[in-house]
Amino acid sequence: MEEESMEEEGGGGCEAMMDDQNHNNWGAGGYGRHLLGPAAPPLGERFLRGTAAASRPPAGPELPALSEANGVLRGCEPGDAAGKGGAGAVAAAININASTSKFLMNVITIEDYKSTYWPKLDSAIDQLLTQSPGDYIPISYEQIYSCVYKCVCQQHSEQMYSDLIKKITNHLERVSKELQASPPDLYIERFNVALGQYMGALQSIVPLFIYMNKFYIETKLNRDLKDDLIKLFTEHVAEKHIYNLMPLLLEAQSTPFQITPSTMANIVKGLYTLRPEWVQMAPALFSKFIPNILPPAVESELQEYAAQDQKLQRELMQNGFTR
């Protein structure tokens, strides 16, 4: 009956079971006495009784006092029980089953998720999506990982996945609008920054949501979180800009050092990762950075290859490079 009243009074989880609102020791409560027997009398009373009982032989071993430190109940560990008489029966009597499991983990309602857990995740995702390479992000990865784990255990995976996709989609739509407003001379560089920033953010976001990926996306949706998030960038950014970006890349290729080689390589490799079929738009460009794009060379085209090489050497010399 006492256990039923405990369940009705609150779903406070482990914390509620350990400590009440006045920070009284749980062992002094009715539930603790139910398991451990009568509570020990106050210290002063024990002292007075001790003077009278000193002349009497001890009646038998006494149960150890139950103390609490840092929210952990001492005296209930199996190791302590084995060496302290009757306390071993106490540990064996505590049976964790379905009726008491809610004390071991706080119940997270959908309101708790929306008001407490998702705001923490939302803020962390914001910082990861907008960080620059090498920036220090003042977030607790352990705390975020723990939030995701608890929400998955409490059956909020579907809602969390929906919120994550919506969050990142809104971010990518803003990125796309900013790119549309970029002048042609800055367009390539800004696309490279947006692509690199997003791919860098995924290296942190995907591991943080590993439990949701394993127990919801892979199991129920038969997909993978990283693939889903890469697809979002493809749909909301790359597809909308590929036909403006590709002519600028071809123009930059024909004008050496208009953009840095590393920028060109990052964009071309990134586009190939997003959608390999885009190679058909500029095979010669992609072949400079992706191996085995073009068919094998044939003897009849050797003169053409030599002419292209001589043209490249002339352009390098015109830009101050010598043999």
Coordinates of C-alpha atoms in Angstrom, one line a residue:
M1 CA 0.0 0.0 0.0
E2 CA 2.8 2.4 0.8
E3 CA 4.4 1.8 -2.6
E4 CA 1.1 2.5 -4.3
S5 CA 0.8 5.8 -2.5
M6 CA 4.3 6.7 -3.5
E7 CA 3.5 6.1 -7.2
E8 CA 0.3 8.2 -7.0
E9 CA 2.0 11.1 -5.3
G10 CA 4.7 11.8 -7.9
G11 CA 6.8 10.8 -10.8
G12 CA 9.8 12.6 -9.4
G13 CA 12.1 9.9 -10.4
C14 CA 15.3 9.0 -8.5
E15 CA 15.6 12.4 -7.0
A16 CA 12.2 12.3 -5.4
M17 CA 12.9 8.9 -3.9
M18 CA 16.2 10.0 -2.5
D19 CA 15.2 13.3 -1.0
D20 CA 12.0 15.2 -0.2
Q21 CA 11.4 19.0 -0.6
N22 CA 12.8 19.7 2.9
H23 CA 16.0 17.7 2.2
N24 CA 15.1 15.0 4.8
N25 CA 17.0 11.8 4.6
W26 CA 15.0 9.2 2.6
G27 CA 15.9 6.5 5.1
A28 CA 13.9 8.2 7.8
G29 CA 10.7 8.1 5.7
G30 CA 8.0 5.5 5.8
Y31 CA 9.2 3.8 2.6
G32 CA 12.7 3.4 4.0
R33 CA 11.4 2.0 7.3
H34 CA 9.2 -0.4 5.4
L35 CA 12.4 -2.0 3.9
L36 CA 14.9 -1.5 6.6
G37 CA 12.9 -1.8 9.8
P38 CA 12.5 0.7 12.6
A39 CA 14.5 4.0 12.2
A40 CA 17.3 4.7 14.6
P41 CA 16.4 7.0 17.5
P42 CA 18.0 10.5 17.6
L43 CA 21.5 10.8 18.8
G44 CA 20.7 12.3 22.2
E45 CA 18.2 9.6 23.0
R46 CA 20.6 6.9 22.0
F47 CA 23.2 8.4 24.4
L48 CA 20.7 8.3 27.3
R49 CA 19.6 4.8 26.5
G50 CA 23.2 3.8 26.3
T51 CA 23.9 4.5 29.9
A52 CA 21.1 2.2 31.0
A53 CA 21.9 -0.5 28.5
A54 CA 25.7 -0.6 29.2
S55 CA 25.2 -3.2 31.9
R56 CA 23.1 -5.4 29.7
P57 CA 24.6 -7.8 27.2
P58 CA 24.0 -7.0 23.5
A59 CA 20.8 -8.5 22.1
G60 CA 22.3 -9.1 18.7
P61 CA 23.8 -7.4 15.7
E62 CA 22.2 -4.1 14.8
L63 CA 21.5 -2.9 11.3
P64 CA 23.9 -0.2 10.0
A65 CA 22.5 3.3 9.9
L66 CA 21.5 4.4 6.4
S67 CA 23.3 7.5 5.3
E68 CA 23.1 9.7 2.2
A69 CA 25.9 11.5 0.5
N70 CA 25.8 13.3 -2.9
G71 CA 22.3 11.8 -3.6
V72 CA 23.5 8.2 -3.3
L73 CA 22.2 5.9 -0.6
R74 CA 25.1 4.2 1.3
G75 CA 24.7 1.0 3.1
C76 CA 22.6 -0.7 0.3
E77 CA 25.5 -1.8 -1.8
P78 CA 25.9 -5.5 -2.1
G79 CA 29.5 -5.3 -0.9
D80 CA 28.5 -3.5 2.3
A81 CA 25.6 -5.9 2.9
A82 CA 27.9 -8.9 2.7
G83 CA 30.0 -7.7 5.6
K84 CA 27.4 -6.1 7.8
G85 CA 25.0 -8.8 8.9
G86 CA 21.4 -8.4 8.1
A87 CA 21.9 -5.6 5.5
G88 CA 22.5 -8.3 2.9
A89 CA 18.8 -9.3 3.1
V90 CA 17.9 -5.7 2.5
A91 CA 19.7 -5.5 -0.8
A92 CA 18.1 -8.8 -1.9
A93 CA 14.7 -7.5 -1.0
I94 CA 14.8 -4.6 -3.3
N95 CA 13.4 -5.9 -6.6
I96 CA 13.4 -3.5 -9.5
N97 CA 10.4 -4.3 -11.6
A98 CA 7.9 -2.5 -13.8
S99 CA 6.0 -1.0 -10.9
T100 CA 9.1 0.8 -9.5
S101 CA 11.1 1.5 -12.7
K102 CA 9.6 4.9 -13.0
F103 CA 11.6 5.9 -9.9
L104 CA 14.8 5.1 -11.8
M105 CA 14.1 7.5 -14.7
N106 CA 12.1 10.6 -14.7
V107 CA 9.1 10.5 -17.0
I108 CA 9.6 13.0 -19.8
T109 CA 6.2 14.2 -21.1
I110 CA 5.8 15.8 -24.5
E111 CA 5.5 19.1 -22.7
D112 CA 8.8 18.5 -20.9
Y113 CA 10.4 17.7 -24.2
K114 CA 9.1 20.9 -25.9
S115 CA 9.9 23.2 -23.0
T116 CA 13.1 21.8 -21.6
Y117 CA 14.9 19.2 -23.8
W118 CA 14.4 20.4 -27.4
P119 CA 15.4 24.1 -26.6
K120 CA 18.8 22.8 -25.4
L121 CA 19.2 20.8 -28.6
D122 CA 18.0 23.7 -30.7
S123 CA 20.5 26.1 -29.3
A124 CA 23.4 23.6 -29.7
I125 CA 22.4 22.9 -33.4
D126 CA 22.3 26.6 -34.0
Q127 CA 25.9 27.0 -32.8
L128 CA 27.2 24.0 -34.7
L129 CA 25.6 25.2 -38.0
T130 CA 27.0 28.7 -37.8
Q131 CA 30.4 28.1 -36.4
S132 CA 33.5 28.9 -38.5
P133 CA 36.2 26.3 -38.9
G134 CA 38.4 26.2 -35.8
D135 CA 35.9 28.0 -33.6
Y136 CA 35.4 26.9 -30.0
I137 CA 31.8 26.1 -29.3
P138 CA 30.8 26.6 -25.6
I139 CA 28.4 23.7 -25.4
S140 CA 28.4 20.6 -23.4
Y141 CA 28.5 17.7 -25.8
E142 CA 27.9 15.3 -22.9
Q143 CA 24.8 17.2 -21.9
I144 CA 23.4 17.2 -25.5
Y145 CA 24.2 13.5 -25.9
S146 CA 22.4 12.8 -22.6
C147 CA 19.3 14.8 -23.7
V148 CA 19.1 12.8 -27.0
Y149 CA 19.5 9.5 -25.1
K150 CA 16.8 10.3 -22.6
C151 CA 14.4 11.5 -25.3
V152 CA 14.9 8.3 -27.3
C153 CA 14.3 6.2 -24.2
Q154 CA 11.1 8.1 -23.5
Q155 CA 9.7 7.5 -27.0
H156 CA 10.2 11.0 -28.4
S157 CA 12.4 10.0 -31.3
E158 CA 9.8 10.7 -34.0
Q159 CA 9.2 14.2 -32.7
M160 CA 12.9 14.9 -32.2
Y161 CA 13.7 13.8 -35.8
S162 CA 10.9 16.0 -37.2
D163 CA 12.2 19.0 -35.2
L164 CA 15.8 18.4 -36.3
I165 CA 14.8 18.2 -40.0
K166 CA 12.7 21.3 -39.7
K167 CA 15.5 23.2 -37.9
I168 CA 18.1 22.4 -40.5
T169 CA 15.8 23.0 -43.4
N170 CA 15.0 26.5 -42.2
H171 CA 18.7 27.1 -41.8
L172 CA 19.5 25.9 -45.3
E173 CA 16.8 28.1 -46.8
R174 CA 18.3 31.1 -45.2
V175 CA 21.7 30.1 -46.6
S176 CA 20.2 29.7 -50.1
K177 CA 18.7 33.2 -50.0
E178 CA 22.0 34.7 -48.9
L179 CA 23.8 33.0 -51.8
Q180 CA 21.2 34.4 -54.3
A181 CA 22.0 37.9 -53.1
S182 CA 25.8 37.4 -53.6
P183 CA 27.5 39.2 -56.5
P184 CA 29.2 37.0 -59.1
D185 CA 32.7 37.8 -58.0
L186 CA 31.9 36.5 -54.5
Y187 CA 29.5 33.8 -55.4
I188 CA 32.0 30.9 -55.7
E189 CA 33.7 31.8 -52.4
R190 CA 30.5 32.1 -50.5
F191 CA 29.2 28.8 -51.9
N192 CA 32.4 27.1 -50.8
V193 CA 32.1 28.6 -47.3
A194 CA 28.4 27.5 -47.0
L195 CA 29.3 23.9 -48.2
G196 CA 32.3 23.6 -45.9
Q197 CA 30.5 25.0 -42.9
Y198 CA 27.6 22.6 -43.3
M199 CA 29.7 19.5 -43.9
G200 CA 31.8 20.4 -40.9
A201 CA 28.7 20.8 -38.7
L202 CA 27.5 17.4 -39.7
Q203 CA 30.6 15.9 -38.2
S204 CA 29.3 17.0 -34.8
I205 CA 25.5 16.8 -35.3
V206 CA 25.4 13.2 -36.5
P207 CA 27.4 11.7 -33.6
L208 CA 25.3 13.7 -31.1
F209 CA 22.1 12.1 -32.5
I210 CA 23.6 8.6 -32.8
Y211 CA 21.0 7.0 -30.5
M212 CA 18.1 8.5 -32.5
N213 CA 19.8 7.3 -35.7
K214 CA 20.3 3.7 -34.4
F215 CA 17.0 3.1 -32.7
Y216 CA 14.6 5.2 -34.9
I217 CA 16.0 6.2 -38.3
E218 CA 17.8 3.0 -39.2
T219 CA 15.3 0.7 -37.5
K220 CA 12.0 2.3 -38.4
L221 CA 12.8 4.4 -41.4
N222 CA 15.5 2.2 -42.9
R223 CA 17.6 5.3 -43.6
D224 CA 20.7 7.0 -42.2
L225 CA 20.8 10.4 -40.5
K226 CA 24.0 11.6 -42.3
D227 CA 22.5 10.7 -45.7
D228 CA 19.3 12.5 -44.8
L229 CA 21.1 15.7 -43.8
I230 CA 23.3 15.7 -46.9
K231 CA 20.2 15.3 -49.0
L232 CA 18.8 18.4 -47.3
F233 CA 21.7 20.5 -48.5
T234 CA 21.4 19.1 -52.0
E235 CA 17.7 19.9 -52.3
H236 CA 17.6 23.3 -50.6
V237 CA 21.0 24.8 -51.6
A238 CA 22.9 22.9 -54.3
E239 CA 20.1 22.2 -56.7
K240 CA 18.9 25.8 -56.6
H241 CA 22.4 27.1 -57.4
I242 CA 24.1 24.5 -59.6
Y243 CA 23.1 26.2 -62.9
N244 CA 24.4 29.6 -61.7
L245 CA 27.5 28.0 -60.1
M246 CA 28.7 25.8 -62.9
P247 CA 29.2 28.6 -65.5
L248 CA 31.2 30.6 -63.0
L249 CA 33.4 27.5 -62.2
L250 CA 34.1 26.9 -65.9
E251 CA 35.0 30.6 -66.4
A252 CA 37.3 30.4 -63.4
Q253 CA 38.9 27.3 -64.8
S254 CA 39.7 29.1 -68.0
T255 CA 41.3 32.0 -66.1
P256 CA 44.0 30.6 -63.9
F257 CA 44.1 31.7 -60.3
Q258 CA 40.9 33.6 -60.5
I259 CA 40.0 31.5 -57.4
T260 CA 42.4 29.4 -55.3
P261 CA 42.9 25.7 -56.4
S262 CA 41.8 24.6 -52.9
T263 CA 38.5 26.4 -53.3
M264 CA 37.9 24.8 -56.7
A265 CA 38.8 21.4 -55.5
N266 CA 36.5 21.7 -52.4
I267 CA 33.5 22.7 -54.5
V268 CA 34.0 20.1 -57.3
K269 CA 34.5 17.3 -54.8
G270 CA 31.6 18.5 -52.8
L271 CA 29.3 18.6 -55.8
Y272 CA 30.3 15.1 -56.7
T273 CA 29.5 13.9 -53.2
L274 CA 26.1 15.5 -53.3
R275 CA 25.1 14.2 -56.7
P276 CA 27.6 12.2 -58.9
E277 CA 25.5 12.7 -62.1
W278 CA 26.4 16.4 -62.1
V279 CA 29.7 15.2 -63.6
Q280 CA 28.0 15.2 -67.0
M281 CA 27.6 19.0 -66.8
A282 CA 31.4 19.5 -67.0
P283 CA 33.3 16.3 -67.3
A284 CA 36.7 18.0 -68.0
L285 CA 36.3 20.1 -64.9
F286 CA 35.4 17.2 -62.6
S287 CA 38.2 15.0 -64.1
K288 CA 40.8 17.4 -62.7
F289 CA 39.8 16.5 -59.2
I290 CA 37.9 13.2 -59.4
P291 CA 39.9 10.2 -60.7
N292 CA 38.5 7.9 -63.4
I293 CA 35.8 10.4 -64.6
L294 CA 36.9 10.5 -68.2
P295 CA 37.3 7.4 -70.4
P296 CA 40.9 6.1 -70.8
A297 CA 43.2 8.0 -73.1
V298 CA 43.6 6.7 -76.6
E299 CA 46.5 7.0 -79.0
S300 CA 44.6 9.1 -81.6
E301 CA 44.1 11.9 -79.1
L302 CA 47.7 12.3 -77.9
Q303 CA 48.3 15.4 -80.1
E304 CA 45.2 17.0 -78.5
Y305 CA 46.5 16.3 -75.0
A306 CA 49.9 17.8 -75.9
A307 CA 48.2 20.9 -77.2
Q308 CA 46.2 21.3 -74.0
D309 CA 49.4 20.9 -72.0
Q310 CA 51.3 23.6 -74.0
K311 CA 48.4 26.0 -73.6
L312 CA 48.4 25.5 -69.8
Q313 CA 52.2 26.2 -69.8
R314 CA 51.8 29.4 -71.8
E315 CA 49.1 30.6 -69.3
L316 CA 51.3 29.9 -66.4
M317 CA 54.2 31.8 -67.9
Q318 CA 51.9 34.8 -68.6
N319 CA 51.0 34.8 -64.9
G320 CA 54.7 35.0 -63.8
F321 CA 55.6 31.4 -63.5
T322 CA 58.8 30.2 -65.1
R323 CA 60.0 26.7 -66.1

